[in-house]
Short mmCIF file of C-alpha atoms and ligand atoms in Angstrom, two decimals:
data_model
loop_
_atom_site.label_atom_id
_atom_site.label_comp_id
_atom_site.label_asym_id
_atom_site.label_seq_id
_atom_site.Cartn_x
_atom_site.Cartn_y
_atom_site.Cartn_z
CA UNK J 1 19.91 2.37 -17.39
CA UNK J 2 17.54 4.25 -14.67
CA UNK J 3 15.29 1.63 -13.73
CA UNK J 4 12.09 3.89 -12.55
CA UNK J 5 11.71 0.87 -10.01
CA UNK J 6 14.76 -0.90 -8.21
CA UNK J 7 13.75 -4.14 -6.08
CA UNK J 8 15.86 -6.22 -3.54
CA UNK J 9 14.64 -8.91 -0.90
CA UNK J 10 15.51 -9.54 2.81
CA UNK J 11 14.70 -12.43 4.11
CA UNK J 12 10.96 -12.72 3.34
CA UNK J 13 10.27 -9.67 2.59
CA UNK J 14 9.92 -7.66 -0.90
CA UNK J 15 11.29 -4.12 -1.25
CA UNK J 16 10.04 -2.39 -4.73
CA UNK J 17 12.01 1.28 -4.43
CA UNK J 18 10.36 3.92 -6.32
CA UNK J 19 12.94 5.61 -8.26
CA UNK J 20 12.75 8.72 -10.39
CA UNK J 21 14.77 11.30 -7.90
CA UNK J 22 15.13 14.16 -10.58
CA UNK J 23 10.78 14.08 -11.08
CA UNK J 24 10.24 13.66 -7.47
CA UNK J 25 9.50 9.68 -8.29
CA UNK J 26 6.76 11.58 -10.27
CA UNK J 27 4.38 8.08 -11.55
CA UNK J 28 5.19 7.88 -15.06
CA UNK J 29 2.94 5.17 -17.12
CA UNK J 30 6.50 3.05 -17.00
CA UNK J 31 6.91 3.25 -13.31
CA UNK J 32 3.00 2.27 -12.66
CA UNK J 33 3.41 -0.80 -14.45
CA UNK J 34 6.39 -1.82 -13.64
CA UNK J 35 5.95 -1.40 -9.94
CA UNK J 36 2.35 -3.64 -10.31
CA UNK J 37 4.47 -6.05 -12.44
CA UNK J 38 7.39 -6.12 -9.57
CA UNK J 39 4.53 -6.55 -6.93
CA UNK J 40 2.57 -9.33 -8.86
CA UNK J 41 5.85 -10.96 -8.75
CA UNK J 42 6.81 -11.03 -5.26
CA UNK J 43 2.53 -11.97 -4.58
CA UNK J 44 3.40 -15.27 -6.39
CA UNK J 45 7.05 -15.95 -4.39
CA UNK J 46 6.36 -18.64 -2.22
CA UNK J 47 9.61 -16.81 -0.53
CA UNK J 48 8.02 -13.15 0.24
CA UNK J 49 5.72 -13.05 2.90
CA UNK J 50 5.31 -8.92 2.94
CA UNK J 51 6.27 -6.21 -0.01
CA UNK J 52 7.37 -3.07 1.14
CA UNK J 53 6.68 0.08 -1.28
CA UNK J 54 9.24 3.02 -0.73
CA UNK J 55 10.38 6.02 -1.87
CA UNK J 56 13.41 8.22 -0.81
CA UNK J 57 13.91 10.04 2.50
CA UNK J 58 13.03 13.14 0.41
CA UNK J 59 9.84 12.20 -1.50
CA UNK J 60 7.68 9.10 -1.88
CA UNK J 61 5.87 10.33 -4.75
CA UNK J 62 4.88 13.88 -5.90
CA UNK J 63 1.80 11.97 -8.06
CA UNK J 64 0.79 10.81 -10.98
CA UNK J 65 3.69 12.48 -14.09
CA UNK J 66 2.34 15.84 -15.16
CA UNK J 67 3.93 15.84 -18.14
CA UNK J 68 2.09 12.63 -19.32
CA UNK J 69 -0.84 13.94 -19.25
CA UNK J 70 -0.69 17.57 -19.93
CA UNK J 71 -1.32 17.73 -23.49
CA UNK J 72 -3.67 14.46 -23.20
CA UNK J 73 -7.56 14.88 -24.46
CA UNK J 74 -10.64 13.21 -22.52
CA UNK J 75 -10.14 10.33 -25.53
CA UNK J 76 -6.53 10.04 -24.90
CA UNK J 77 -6.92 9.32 -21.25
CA UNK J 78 -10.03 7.09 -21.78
CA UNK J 79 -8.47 4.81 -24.21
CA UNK J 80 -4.99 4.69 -22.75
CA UNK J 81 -7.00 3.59 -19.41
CA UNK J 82 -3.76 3.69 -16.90
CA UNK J 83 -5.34 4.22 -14.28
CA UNK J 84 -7.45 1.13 -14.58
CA UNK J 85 -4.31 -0.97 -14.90
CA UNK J 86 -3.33 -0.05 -11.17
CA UNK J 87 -6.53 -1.34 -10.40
CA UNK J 88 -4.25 -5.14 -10.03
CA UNK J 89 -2.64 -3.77 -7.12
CA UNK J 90 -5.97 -4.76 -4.87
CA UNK J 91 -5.62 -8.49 -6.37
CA UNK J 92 -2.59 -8.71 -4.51
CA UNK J 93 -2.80 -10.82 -1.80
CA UNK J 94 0.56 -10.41 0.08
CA UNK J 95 -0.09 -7.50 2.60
CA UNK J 96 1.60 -4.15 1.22
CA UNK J 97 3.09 -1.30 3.44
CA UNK J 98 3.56 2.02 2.36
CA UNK J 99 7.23 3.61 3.64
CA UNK J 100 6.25 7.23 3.54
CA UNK J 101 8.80 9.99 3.88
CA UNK J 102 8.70 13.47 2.09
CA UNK J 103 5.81 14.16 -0.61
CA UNK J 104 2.97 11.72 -0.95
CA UNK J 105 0.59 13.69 -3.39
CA UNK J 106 -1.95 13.33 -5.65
CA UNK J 107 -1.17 9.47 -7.08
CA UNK J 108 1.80 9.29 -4.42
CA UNK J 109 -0.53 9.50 -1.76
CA UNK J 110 -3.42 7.54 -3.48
CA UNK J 111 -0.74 4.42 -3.75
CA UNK J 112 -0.22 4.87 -0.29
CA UNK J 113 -3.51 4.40 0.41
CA UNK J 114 -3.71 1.57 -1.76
CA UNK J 115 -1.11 -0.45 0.51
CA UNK J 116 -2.06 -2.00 3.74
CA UNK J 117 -0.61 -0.13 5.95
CA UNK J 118 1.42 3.04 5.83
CA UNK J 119 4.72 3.79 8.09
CA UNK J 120 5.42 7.31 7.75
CA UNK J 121 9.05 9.67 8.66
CA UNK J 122 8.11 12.83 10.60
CA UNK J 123 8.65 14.94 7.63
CA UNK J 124 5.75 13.19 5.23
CA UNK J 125 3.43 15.54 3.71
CA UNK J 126 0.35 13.55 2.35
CA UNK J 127 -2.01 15.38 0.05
CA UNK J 128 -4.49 15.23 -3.03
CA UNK J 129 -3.58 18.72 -4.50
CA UNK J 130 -5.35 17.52 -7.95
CA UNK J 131 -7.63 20.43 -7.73
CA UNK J 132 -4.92 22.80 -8.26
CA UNK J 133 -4.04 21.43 -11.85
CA UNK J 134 -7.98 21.92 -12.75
CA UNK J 135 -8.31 17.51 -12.24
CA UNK J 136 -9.50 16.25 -9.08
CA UNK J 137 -8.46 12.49 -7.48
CA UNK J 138 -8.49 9.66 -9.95
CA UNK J 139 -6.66 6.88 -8.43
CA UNK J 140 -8.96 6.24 -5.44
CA UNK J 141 -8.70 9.58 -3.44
CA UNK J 142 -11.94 10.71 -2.65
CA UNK J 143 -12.34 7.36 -1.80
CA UNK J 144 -9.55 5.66 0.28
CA UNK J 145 -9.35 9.36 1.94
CA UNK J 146 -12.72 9.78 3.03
CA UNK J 147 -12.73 6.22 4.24
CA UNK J 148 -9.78 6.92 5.94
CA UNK J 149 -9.72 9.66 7.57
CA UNK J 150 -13.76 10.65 7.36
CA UNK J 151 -15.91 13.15 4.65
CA UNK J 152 -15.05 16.15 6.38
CA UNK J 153 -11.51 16.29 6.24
CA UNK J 154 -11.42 14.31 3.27
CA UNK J 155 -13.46 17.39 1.62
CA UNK J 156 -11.52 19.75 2.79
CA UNK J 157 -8.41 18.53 1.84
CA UNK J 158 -9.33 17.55 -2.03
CA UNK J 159 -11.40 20.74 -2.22
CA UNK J 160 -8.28 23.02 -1.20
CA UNK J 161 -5.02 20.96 -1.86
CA UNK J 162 -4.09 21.55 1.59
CA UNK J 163 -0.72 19.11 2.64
CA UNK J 164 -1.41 16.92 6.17
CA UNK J 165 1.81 16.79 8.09
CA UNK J 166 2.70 12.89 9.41
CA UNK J 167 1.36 13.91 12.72
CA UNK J 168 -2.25 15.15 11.49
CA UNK J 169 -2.25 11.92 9.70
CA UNK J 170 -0.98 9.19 12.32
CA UNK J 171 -4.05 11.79 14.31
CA UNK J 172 -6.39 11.31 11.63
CA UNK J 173 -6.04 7.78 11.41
CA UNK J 174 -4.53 7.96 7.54
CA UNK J 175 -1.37 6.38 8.93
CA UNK J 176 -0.04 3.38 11.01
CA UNK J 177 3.02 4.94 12.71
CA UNK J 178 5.13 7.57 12.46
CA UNK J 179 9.45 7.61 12.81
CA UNK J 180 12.63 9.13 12.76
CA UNK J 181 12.98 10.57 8.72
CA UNK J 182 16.55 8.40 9.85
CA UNK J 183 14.16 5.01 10.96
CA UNK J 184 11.24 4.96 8.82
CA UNK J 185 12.60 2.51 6.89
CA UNK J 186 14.01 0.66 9.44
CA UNK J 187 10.60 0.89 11.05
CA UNK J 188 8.72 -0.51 7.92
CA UNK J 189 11.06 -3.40 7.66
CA UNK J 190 10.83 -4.20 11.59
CA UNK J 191 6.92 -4.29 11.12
CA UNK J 192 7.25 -6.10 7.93
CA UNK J 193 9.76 -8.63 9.51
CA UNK J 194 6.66 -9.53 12.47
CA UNK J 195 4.48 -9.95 10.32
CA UNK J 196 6.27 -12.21 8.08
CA UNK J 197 7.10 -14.46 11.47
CA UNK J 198 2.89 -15.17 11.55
CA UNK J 199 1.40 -18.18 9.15
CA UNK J 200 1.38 -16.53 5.97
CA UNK J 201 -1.91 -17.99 4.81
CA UNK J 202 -3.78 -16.91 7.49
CA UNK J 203 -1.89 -13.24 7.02
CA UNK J 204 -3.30 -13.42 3.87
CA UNK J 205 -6.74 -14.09 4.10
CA UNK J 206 -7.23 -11.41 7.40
CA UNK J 207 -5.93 -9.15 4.94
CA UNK J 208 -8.29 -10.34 2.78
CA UNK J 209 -10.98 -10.02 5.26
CA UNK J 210 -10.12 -6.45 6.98
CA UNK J 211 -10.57 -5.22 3.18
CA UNK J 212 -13.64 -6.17 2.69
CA UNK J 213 -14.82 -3.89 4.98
CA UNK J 214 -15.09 -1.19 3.10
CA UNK J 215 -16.79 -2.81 0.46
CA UNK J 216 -19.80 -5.32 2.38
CA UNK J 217 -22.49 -4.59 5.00
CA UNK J 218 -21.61 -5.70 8.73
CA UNK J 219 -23.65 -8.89 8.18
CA UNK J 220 -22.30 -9.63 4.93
CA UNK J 221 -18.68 -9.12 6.58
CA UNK J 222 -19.10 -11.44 9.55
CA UNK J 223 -20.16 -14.22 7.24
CA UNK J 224 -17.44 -13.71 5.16
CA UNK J 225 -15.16 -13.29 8.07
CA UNK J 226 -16.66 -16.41 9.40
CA UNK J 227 -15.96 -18.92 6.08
CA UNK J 228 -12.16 -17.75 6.28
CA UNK J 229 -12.07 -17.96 9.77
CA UNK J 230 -13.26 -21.69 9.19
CA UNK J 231 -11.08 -22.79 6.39
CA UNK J 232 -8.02 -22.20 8.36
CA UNK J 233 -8.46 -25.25 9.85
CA UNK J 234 -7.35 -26.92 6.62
CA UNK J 235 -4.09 -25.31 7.14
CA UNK J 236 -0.81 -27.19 8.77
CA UNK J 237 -0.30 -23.83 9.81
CA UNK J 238 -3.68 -23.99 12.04
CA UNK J 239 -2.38 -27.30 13.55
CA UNK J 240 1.01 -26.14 14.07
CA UNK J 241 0.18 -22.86 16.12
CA UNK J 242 -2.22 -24.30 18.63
CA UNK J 243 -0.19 -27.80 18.79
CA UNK J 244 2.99 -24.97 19.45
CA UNK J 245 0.74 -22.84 21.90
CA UNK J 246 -0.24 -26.58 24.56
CA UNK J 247 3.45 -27.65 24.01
CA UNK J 248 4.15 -24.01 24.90
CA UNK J 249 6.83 -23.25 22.22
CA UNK J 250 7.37 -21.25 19.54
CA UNK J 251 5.92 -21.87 16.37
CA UNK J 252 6.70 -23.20 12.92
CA UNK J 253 5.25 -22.04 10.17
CA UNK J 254 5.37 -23.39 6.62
CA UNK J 255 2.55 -21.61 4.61
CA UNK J 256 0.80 -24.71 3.97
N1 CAA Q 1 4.83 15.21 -12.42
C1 CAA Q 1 5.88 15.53 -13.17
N2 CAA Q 1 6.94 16.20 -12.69
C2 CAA Q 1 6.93 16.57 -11.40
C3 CAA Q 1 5.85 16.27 -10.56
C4 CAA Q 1 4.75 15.54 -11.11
N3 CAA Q 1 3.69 15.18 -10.38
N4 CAA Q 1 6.11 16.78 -9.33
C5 CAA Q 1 7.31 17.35 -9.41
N5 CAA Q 1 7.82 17.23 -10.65
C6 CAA Q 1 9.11 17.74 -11.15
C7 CAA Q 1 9.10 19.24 -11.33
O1 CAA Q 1 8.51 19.59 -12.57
C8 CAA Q 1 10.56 19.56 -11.25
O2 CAA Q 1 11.17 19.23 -12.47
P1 CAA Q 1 12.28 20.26 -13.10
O3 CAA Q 1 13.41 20.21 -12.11
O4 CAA Q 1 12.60 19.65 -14.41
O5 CAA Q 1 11.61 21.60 -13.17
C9 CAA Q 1 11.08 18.55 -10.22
O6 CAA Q 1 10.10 17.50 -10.17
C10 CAA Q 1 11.22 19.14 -8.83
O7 CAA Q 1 9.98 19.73 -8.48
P2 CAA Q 1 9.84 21.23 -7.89
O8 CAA Q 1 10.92 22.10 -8.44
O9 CAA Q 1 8.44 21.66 -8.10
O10 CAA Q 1 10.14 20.94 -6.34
P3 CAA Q 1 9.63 21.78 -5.08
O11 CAA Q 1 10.36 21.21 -3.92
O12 CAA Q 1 9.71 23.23 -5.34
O13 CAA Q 1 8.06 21.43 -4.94
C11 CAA Q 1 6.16 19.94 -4.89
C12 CAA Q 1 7.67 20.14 -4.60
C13 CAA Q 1 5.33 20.79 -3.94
C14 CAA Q 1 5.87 18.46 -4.64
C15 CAA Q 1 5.86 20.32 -6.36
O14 CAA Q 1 6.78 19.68 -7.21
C16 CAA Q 1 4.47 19.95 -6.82
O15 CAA Q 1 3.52 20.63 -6.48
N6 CAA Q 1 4.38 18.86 -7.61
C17 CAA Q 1 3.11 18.44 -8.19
C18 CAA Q 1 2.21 17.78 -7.14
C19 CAA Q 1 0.88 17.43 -7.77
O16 CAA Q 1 0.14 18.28 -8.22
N7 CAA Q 1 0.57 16.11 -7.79
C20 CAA Q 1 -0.67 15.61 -8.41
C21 CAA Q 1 -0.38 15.13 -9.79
S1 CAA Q 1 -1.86 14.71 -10.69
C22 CAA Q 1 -2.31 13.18 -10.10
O17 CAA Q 1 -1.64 12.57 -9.29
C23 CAA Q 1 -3.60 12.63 -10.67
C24 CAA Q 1 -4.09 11.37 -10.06
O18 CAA Q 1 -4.76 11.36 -9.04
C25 CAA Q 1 -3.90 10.12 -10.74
#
């Protein structure tokens, strides 16, 4: 059977592998939700501290599947609503990266975007080239990319199609870090495998936090920032790391 998503573990972290090489892991309805339904489960595995999204060395994902919606009707794609579903993906509460090499377009590059953090190979091409099919952005592009990256390259880039090479993005901002089209894997699961070493309910909520910038005013932010900030001190984890830090050794963390 082609599963259109293939998952594996190591250690604590999640790997959900995009998989539909003959389509260019084109997002087919069936890939979207199973890759949220892969994702939800690793967010409630006490086990998986960090879910890594990735494609191939060739293509991450050349956007959402054409040939779903070609023949579709303003009704059709109204009522089917897929693109709400992916919505879940922001629910998740186990930070996300993004293991970009090759094509991230249109969708591709939207569930990039989506993630928490994007390691690119020198050879990804990220771009919302909607505008060429006579559709614009409609998973979160002209919003995630002008957030990202600022209106006026954001414009420019959904108004034209234009492909940003890895470099222009890591420049832009778009990306975290860019590697080796041999190590961008490797470097997503090193990053991946740091973070998962930190107290995973405090990873959570700064997640949580950092997120919610782009959505409250500065005030409204530092409060919130503020509550979490305080209700880490009903963590074992909280007690643990500065008990750890006086006796000057390393840490244990438990998640609780
Ligand atoms: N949907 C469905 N099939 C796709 C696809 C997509 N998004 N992208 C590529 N494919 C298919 C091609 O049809 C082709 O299939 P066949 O071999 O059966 O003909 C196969 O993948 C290989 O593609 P190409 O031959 O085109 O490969 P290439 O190397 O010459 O070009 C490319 C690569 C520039 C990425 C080109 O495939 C392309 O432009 N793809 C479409 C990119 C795009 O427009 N994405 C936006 C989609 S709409 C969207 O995502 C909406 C949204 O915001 C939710």
């Amino acid at each position: 059977m082609n599963e259109p998503v293939l998952v594996q573990t190591d250690g604590h972290i999640g790997i959900a592998t995009l998989n539909r090489p003959d389509v260019l892991n084109a997002l087919s309805v069936e890939l979207m939700d199973k890759l949220i339904d892969h994702i939800e489960a690793f967010d409630r595995d006490p086990d998986i501290r960090v879910i890594i999204i990735a494609g191939s060395e060739k293509v991450f994902a050349a956007g959402a599947d054409i040939a779903d919606m070609s023949g579709a009707t303003f009704l059709d794609m109204y009522d089917r609503n897929n693109l709400g579903r992916w919505m879940r993906i922001k629910m998740v509460r186990t930070p996300i990266i993004a293991a970009v090499s090759g094509f991230a377009l249109g969708g591709g590059c939207e569930l990039a975007m989506a993630c928490d953090m994007i390691v690119a190979s020198e050879s990804a091409k990220f771009g919302q080239p909607e505008i060429k099919l006579g559709v614009m952005p409609g998973l979160g592009g002209t919003q995630r990319l002008t957030r990202a990256i600022g209106k006026q390259r954001a414009m420019e880039m959904i108004l034209t199609g234009r492909f940003m090479s890895a470099k222009e993005a890591y420049e832009a901002g778009l990306v975290t870090s860019v590697a080796s089209k041999e190590q961008f894997l490797a470097e997503a699961l090193r990053l991946a495998g740091r973070i998962a070493e930190m107290p995973p309910i405090a990873v959570k909520l700064a997640k949580e936090s950092v997120n919610k910038a782009d959505e409250l005013s500065l005030q409204e932010g530092l409060a919130y920032e503020r509550t979490l900030f305080y209700s880490l001190f009903a963590t074992e984890d909280q007690t643990e790391g500065m008990q750890a830090f006086i006796e000057k050794r390393k840490p244990e963390y438990r998640g609780k």
